[in-house]
PDB file of C-alpha atoms in Angstrom:
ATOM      1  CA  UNK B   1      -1.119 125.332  27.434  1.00 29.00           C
ATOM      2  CA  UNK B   2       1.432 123.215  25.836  1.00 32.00           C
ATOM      3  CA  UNK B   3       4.925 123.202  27.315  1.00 38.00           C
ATOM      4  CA  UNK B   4       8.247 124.445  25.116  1.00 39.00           C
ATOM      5  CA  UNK B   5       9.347 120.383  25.490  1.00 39.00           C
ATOM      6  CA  UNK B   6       5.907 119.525  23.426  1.00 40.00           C
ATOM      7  CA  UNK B   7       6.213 122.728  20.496  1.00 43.00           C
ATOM      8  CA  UNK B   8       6.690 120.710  16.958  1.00 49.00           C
ATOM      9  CA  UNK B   9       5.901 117.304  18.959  1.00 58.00           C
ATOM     10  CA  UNK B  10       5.095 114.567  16.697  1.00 59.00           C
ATOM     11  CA  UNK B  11       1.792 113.797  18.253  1.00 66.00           C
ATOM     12  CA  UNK B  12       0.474 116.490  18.587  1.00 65.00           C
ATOM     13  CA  UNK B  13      -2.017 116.521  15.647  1.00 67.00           C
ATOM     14  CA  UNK B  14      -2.928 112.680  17.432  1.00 68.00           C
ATOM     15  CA  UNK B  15      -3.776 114.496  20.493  1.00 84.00           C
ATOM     16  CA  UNK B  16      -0.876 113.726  22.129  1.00 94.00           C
ATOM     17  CA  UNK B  17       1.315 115.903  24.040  1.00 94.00           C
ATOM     18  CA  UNK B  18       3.530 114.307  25.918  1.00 97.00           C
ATOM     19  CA  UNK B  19       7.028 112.655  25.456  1.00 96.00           C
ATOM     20  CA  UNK B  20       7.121 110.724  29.257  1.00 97.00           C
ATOM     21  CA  UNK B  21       4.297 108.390  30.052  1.00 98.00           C
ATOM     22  CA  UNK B  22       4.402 106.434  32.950  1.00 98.00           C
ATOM     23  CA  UNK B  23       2.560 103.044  33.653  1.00 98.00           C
ATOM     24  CA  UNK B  24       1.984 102.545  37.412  1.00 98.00           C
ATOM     25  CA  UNK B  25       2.494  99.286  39.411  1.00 97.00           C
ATOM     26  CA  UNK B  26       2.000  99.972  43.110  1.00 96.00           C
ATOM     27  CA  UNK B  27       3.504  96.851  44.082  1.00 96.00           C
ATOM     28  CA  UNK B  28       6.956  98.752  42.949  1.00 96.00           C
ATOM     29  CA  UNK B  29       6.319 101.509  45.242  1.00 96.00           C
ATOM     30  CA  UNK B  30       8.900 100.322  48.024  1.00 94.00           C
ATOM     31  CA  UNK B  31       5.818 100.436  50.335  1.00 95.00           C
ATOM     32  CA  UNK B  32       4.852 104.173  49.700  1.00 97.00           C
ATOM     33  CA  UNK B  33       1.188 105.173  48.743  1.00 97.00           C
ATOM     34  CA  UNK B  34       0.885 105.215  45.088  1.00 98.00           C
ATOM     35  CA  UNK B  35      -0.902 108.120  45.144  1.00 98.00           C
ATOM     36  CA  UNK B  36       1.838 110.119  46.886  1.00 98.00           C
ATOM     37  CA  UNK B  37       4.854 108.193  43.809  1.00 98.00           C
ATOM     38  CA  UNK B  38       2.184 110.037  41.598  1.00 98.00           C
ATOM     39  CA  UNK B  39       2.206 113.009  43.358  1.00 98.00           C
ATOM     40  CA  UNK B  40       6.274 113.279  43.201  1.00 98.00           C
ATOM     41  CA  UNK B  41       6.583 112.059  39.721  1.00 98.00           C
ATOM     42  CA  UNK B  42       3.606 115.141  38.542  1.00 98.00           C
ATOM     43  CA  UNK B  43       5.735 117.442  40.532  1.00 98.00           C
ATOM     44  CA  UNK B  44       8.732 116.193  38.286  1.00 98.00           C
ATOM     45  CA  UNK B  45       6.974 117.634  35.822  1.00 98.00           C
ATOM     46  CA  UNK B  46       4.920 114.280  33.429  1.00 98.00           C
ATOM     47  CA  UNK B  47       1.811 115.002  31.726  1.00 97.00           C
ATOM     48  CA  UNK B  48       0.667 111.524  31.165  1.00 98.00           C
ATOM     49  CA  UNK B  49      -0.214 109.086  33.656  1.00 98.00           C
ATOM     50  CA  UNK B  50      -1.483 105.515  32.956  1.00 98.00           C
ATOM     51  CA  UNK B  51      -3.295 103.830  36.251  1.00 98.00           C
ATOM     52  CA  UNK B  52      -2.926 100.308  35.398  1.00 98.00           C
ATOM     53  CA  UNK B  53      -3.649  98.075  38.152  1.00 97.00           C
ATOM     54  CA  UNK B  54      -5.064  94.844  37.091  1.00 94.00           C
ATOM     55  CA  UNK B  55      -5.950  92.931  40.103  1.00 96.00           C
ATOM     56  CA  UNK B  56      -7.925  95.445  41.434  1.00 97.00           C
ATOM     57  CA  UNK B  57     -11.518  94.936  41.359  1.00 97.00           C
ATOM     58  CA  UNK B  58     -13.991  97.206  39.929  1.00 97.00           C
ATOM     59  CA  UNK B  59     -14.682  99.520  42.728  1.00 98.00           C
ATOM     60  CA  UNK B  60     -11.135  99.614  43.930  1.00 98.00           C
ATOM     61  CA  UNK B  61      -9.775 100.347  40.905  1.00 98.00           C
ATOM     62  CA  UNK B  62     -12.983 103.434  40.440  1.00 98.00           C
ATOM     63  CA  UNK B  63     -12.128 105.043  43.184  1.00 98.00           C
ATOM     64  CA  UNK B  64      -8.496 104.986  42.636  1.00 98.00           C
ATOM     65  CA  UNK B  65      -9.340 106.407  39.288  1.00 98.00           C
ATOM     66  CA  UNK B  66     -11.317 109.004  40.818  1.00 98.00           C
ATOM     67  CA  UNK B  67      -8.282 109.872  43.427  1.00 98.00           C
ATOM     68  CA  UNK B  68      -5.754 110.322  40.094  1.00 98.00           C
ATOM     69  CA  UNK B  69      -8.091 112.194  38.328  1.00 98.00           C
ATOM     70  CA  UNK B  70      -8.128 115.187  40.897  1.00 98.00           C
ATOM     71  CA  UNK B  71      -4.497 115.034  41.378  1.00 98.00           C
ATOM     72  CA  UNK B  72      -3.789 114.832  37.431  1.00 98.00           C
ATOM     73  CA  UNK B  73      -6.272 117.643  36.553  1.00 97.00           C
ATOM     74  CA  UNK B  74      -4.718 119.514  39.139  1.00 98.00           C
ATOM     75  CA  UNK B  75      -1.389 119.396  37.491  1.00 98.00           C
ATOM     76  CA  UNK B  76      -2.706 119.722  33.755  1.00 97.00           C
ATOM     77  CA  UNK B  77      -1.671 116.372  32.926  1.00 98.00           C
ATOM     78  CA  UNK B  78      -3.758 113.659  31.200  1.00 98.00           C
ATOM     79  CA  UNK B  79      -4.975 109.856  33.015  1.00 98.00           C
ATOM     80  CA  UNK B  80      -5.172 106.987  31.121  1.00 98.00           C
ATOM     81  CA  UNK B  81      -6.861 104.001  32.204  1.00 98.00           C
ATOM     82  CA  UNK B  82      -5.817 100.765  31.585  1.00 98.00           C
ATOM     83  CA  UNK B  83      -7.878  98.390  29.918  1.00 97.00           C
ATOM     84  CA  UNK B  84     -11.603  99.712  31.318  1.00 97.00           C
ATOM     85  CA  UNK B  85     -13.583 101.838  28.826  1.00 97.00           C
ATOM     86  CA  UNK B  86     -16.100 102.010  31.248  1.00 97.00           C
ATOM     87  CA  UNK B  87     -14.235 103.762  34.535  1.00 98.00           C
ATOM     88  CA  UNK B  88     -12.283 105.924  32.161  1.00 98.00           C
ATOM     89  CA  UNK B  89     -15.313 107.343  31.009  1.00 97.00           C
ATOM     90  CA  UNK B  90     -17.126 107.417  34.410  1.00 97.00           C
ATOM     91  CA  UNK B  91     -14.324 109.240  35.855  1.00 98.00           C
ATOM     92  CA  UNK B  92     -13.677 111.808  32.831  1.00 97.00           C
ATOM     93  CA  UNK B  93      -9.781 110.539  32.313  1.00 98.00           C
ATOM     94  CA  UNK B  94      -8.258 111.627  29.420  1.00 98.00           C
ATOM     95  CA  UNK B  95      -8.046 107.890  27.620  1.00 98.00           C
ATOM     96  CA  UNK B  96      -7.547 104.510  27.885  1.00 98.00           C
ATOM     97  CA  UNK B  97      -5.231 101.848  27.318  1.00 98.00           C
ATOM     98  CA  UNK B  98      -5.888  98.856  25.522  1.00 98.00           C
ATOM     99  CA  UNK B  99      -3.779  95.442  25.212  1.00 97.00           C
ATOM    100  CA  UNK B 100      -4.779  92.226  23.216  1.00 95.00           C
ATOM    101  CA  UNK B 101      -6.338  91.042  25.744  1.00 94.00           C
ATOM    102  CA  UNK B 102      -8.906  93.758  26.058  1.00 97.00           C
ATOM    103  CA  UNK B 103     -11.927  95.379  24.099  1.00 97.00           C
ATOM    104  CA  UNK B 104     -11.167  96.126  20.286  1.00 97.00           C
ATOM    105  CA  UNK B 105      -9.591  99.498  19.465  1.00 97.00           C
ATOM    106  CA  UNK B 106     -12.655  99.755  17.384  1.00 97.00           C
ATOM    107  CA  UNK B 107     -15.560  99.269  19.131  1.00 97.00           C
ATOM    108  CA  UNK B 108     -13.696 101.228  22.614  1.00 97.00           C
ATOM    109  CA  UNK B 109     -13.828 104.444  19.434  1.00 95.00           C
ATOM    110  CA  UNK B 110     -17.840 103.478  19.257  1.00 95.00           C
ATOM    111  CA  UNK B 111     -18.059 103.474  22.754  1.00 94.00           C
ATOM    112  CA  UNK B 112     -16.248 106.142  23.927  1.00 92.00           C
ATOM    113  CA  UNK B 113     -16.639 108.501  20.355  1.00 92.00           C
ATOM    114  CA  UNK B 114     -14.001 110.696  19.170  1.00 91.00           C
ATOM    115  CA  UNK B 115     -12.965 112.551  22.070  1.00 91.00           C
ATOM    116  CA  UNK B 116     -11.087 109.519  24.802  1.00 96.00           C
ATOM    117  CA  UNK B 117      -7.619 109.148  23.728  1.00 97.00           C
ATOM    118  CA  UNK B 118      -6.650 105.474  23.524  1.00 98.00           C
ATOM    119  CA  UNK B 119      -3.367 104.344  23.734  1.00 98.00           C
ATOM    120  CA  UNK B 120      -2.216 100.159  22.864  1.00 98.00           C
ATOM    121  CA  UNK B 121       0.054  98.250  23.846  1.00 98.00           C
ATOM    122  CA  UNK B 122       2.066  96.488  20.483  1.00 97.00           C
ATOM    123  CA  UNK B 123       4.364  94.111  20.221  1.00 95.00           C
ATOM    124  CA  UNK B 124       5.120  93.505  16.615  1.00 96.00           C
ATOM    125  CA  UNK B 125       4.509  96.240  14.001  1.00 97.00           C
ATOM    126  CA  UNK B 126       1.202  94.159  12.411  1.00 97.00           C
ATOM    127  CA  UNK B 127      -0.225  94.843  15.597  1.00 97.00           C
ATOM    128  CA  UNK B 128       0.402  98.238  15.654  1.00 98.00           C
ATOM    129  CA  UNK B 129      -0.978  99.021  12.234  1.00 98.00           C
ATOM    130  CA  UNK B 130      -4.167  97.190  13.272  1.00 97.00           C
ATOM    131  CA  UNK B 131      -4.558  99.358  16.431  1.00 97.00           C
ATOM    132  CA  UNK B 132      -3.702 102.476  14.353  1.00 97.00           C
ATOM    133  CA  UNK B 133      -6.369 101.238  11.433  1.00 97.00           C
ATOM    134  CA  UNK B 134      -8.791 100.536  14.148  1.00 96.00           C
ATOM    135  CA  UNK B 135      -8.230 104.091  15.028  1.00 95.00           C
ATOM    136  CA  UNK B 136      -5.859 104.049  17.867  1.00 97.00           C
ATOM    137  CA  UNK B 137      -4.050 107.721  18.951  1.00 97.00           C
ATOM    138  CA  UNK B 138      -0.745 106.127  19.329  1.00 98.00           C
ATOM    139  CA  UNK B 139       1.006 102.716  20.516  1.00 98.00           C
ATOM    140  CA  UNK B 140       3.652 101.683  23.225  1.00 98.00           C
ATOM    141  CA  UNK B 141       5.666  99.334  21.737  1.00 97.00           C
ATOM    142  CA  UNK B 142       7.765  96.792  23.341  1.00 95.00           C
ATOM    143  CA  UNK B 143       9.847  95.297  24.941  1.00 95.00           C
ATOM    144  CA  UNK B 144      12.463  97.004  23.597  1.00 96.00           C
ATOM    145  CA  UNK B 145      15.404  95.642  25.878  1.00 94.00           C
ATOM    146  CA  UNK B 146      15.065  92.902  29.012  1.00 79.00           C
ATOM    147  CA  UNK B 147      12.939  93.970  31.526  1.00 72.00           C
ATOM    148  CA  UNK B 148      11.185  91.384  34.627  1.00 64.00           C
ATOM    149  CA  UNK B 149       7.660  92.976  33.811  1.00 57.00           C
ATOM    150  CA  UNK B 150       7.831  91.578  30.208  1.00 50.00           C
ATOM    151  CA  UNK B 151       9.518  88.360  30.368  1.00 57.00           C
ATOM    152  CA  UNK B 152       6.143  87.099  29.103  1.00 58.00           C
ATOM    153  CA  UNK B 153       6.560  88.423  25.817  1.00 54.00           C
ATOM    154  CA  UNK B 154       9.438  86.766  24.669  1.00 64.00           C
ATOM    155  CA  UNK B 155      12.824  88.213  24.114  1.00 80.00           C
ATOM    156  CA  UNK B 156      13.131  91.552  23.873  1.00 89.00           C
ATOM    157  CA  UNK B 157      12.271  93.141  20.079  1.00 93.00           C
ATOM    158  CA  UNK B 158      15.476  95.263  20.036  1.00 93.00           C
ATOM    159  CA  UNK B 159      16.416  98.769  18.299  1.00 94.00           C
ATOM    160  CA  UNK B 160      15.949  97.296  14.545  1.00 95.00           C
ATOM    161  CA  UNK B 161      11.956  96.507  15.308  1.00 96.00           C
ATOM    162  CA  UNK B 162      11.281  99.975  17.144  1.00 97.00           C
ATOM    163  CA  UNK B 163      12.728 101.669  14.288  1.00 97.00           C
ATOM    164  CA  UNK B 164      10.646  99.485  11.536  1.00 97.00           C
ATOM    165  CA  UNK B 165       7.370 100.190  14.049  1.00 97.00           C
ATOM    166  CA  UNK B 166       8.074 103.964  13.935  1.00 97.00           C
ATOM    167  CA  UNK B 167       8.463 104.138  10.257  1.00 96.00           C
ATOM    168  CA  UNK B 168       5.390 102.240   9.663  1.00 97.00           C
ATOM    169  CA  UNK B 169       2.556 104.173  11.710  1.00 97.00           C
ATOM    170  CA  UNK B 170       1.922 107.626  11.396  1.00 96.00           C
ATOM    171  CA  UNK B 171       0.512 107.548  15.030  1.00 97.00           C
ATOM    172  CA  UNK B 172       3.072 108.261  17.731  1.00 97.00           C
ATOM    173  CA  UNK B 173       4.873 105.020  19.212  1.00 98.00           C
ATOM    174  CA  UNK B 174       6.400 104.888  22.442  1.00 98.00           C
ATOM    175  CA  UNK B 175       9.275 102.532  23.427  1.00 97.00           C
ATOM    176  CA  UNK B 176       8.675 100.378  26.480  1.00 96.00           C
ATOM    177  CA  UNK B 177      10.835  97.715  28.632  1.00 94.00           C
ATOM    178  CA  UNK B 178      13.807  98.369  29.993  1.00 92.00           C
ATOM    179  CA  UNK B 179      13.964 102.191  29.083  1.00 92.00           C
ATOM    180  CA  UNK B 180      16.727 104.049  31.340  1.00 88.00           C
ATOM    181  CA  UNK B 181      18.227 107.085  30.848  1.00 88.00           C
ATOM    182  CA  UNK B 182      21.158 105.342  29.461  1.00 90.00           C
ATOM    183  CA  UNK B 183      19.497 103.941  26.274  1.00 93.00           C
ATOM    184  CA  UNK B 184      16.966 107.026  26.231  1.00 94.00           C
ATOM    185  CA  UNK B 185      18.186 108.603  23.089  1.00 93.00           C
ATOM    186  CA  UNK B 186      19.133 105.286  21.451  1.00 94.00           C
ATOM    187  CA  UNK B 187      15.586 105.031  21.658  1.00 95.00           C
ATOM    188  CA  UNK B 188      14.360 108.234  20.677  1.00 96.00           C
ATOM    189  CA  UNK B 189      17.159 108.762  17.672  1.00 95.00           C
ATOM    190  CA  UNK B 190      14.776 105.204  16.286  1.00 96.00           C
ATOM    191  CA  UNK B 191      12.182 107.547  15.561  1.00 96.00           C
ATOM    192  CA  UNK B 192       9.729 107.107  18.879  1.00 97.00           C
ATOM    193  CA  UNK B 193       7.514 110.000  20.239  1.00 96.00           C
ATOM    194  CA  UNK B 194       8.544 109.364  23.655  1.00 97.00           C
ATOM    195  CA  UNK B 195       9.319 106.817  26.141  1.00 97.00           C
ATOM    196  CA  UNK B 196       6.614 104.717  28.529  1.00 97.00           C
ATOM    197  CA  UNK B 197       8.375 103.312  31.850  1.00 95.00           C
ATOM    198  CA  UNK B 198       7.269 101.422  34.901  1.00 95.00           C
ATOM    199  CA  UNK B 199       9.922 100.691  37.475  1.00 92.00           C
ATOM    200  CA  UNK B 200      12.309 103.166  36.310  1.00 93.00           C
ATOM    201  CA  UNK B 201      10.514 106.012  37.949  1.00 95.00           C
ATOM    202  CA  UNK B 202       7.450 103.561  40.350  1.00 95.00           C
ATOM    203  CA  UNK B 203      10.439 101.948  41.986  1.00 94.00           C
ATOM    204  CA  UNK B 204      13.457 105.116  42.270  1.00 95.00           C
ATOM    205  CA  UNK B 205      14.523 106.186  45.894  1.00 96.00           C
ATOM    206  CA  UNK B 206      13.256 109.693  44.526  1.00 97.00           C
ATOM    207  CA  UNK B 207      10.868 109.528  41.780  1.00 97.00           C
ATOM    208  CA  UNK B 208      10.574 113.572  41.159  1.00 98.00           C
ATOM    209  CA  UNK B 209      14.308 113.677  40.485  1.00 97.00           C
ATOM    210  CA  UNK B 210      13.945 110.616  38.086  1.00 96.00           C
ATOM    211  CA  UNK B 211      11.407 112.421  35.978  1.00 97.00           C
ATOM    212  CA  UNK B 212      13.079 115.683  35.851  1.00 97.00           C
ATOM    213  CA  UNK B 213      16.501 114.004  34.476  1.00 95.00           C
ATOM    214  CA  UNK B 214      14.716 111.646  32.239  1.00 96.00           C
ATOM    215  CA  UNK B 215      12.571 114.692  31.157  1.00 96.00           C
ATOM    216  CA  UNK B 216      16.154 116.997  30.684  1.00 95.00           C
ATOM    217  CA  UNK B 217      17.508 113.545  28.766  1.00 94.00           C
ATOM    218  CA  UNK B 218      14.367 113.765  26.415  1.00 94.00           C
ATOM    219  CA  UNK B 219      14.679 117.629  25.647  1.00 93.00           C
ATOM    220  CA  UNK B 220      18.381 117.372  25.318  1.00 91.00           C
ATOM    221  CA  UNK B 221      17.756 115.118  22.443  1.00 88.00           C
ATOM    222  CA  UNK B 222      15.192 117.225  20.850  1.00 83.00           C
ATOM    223  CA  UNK B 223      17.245 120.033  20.676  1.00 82.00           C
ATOM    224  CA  UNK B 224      20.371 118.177  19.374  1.00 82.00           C
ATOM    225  CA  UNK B 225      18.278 116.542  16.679  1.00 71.00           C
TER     226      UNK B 225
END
């Protein structure tokens, strides 16, 4: 069933239903089990959850897949896992989440056939029209504003970029990096789907009442626009 929030939701028709999408990081977690962050944040009402540990090893990182996937299916809402065609598949998530580093879009679509949603992370709009081409279901794109998790990518990309991204694709785009509730429909009024966030929610003192307000924030826009 697909919430009032997602009715007329511009990714739908990409398989995507969801406007929040949020990228864990246990090491954000202020000590707390990620599982339980997840727990909060599901209860706060997301639909899209992204397990993206990367210096976990394989089995680690499977059976923390397998631990999301009960608690996601038990809320209705979809797990991505990033980077690893293979334990998103063995562990019936919902997609996968690809960066330049990983497989191609492509051959992940051989692999996994038509039904694994995969997501990708962009960071210029070339990018993005070669993981939509490749036959990507939508993009984060990013960062948009300073944020410590992306100093590696340079300075951040700004307003003026997410805007050219989102009129370029016909695949839903999410704005990353540094997303707060502040800048939330700055964002959004650029033409993005919906909004991907790490620390904003990983890291709050209470992670349900971040996602409900950033949730309100997101519908609040919808209806205004």
């Amino acid at each position: 069933m697909i919430s009032d929030l997602c009715k007329g939701h511009p990714g739908l028709e990409f398989g995507v239903d969801f406007s929040l999408y949020l990228i864990t990081d246990r090491c954000l977690t202020e000590g707390r089990p990620l599982v339980d962050v997840v727990r909060a944040v599901l209860d706060g009402g997301i639909k899209a959850v992204q397990l993206r540990e990367k210096d976990l090893g394989s089995r680690e990182m499977y059976l923390l897949a397998l631990e999301l996937r009960e608690l996601t299916y038990e809320y209705g809402a979809k797990l991505f896992i990033n980077d690893r065609v293979d334990i998103a598949m063995s562990v019936r998530a919902d997609g996968v989440h690809l960066g330049v580093g990983s497989i191609p879009v492509a051959e992940a679509r051989k692999l996994a056939g038509p039904n694994l949603l995969i997501g990708y992370s962009s960071h210029s709009t070339d990018e993005a029209r070669r993981a939509e081409a490749d036959g990507a279901n939508f993009v984060t794109f990013g960062p948009v504003y300073q944020t410590p998790s992306k100093v590696s990518y340079g300075e951040p990309l700004g307003g003026l970029a997410l805007k050219e991204v989102c009129q370029s694709l016909f695949i839903p785009v999410f704005a990353l990096g540094g997303i707060k509730p502040a800048n939330v429909a700055q964002v959004l009024s650029c033409g993005a789907a919906g909004i991907a966030l790490i620390s904003a929610i990983i890291g709050a003192v209470d992670p349900k009442k971040e996602t409900v307000s950033l949730l309100k924030t997101i519908e609040e826009h919808a209806t205004n626009t």
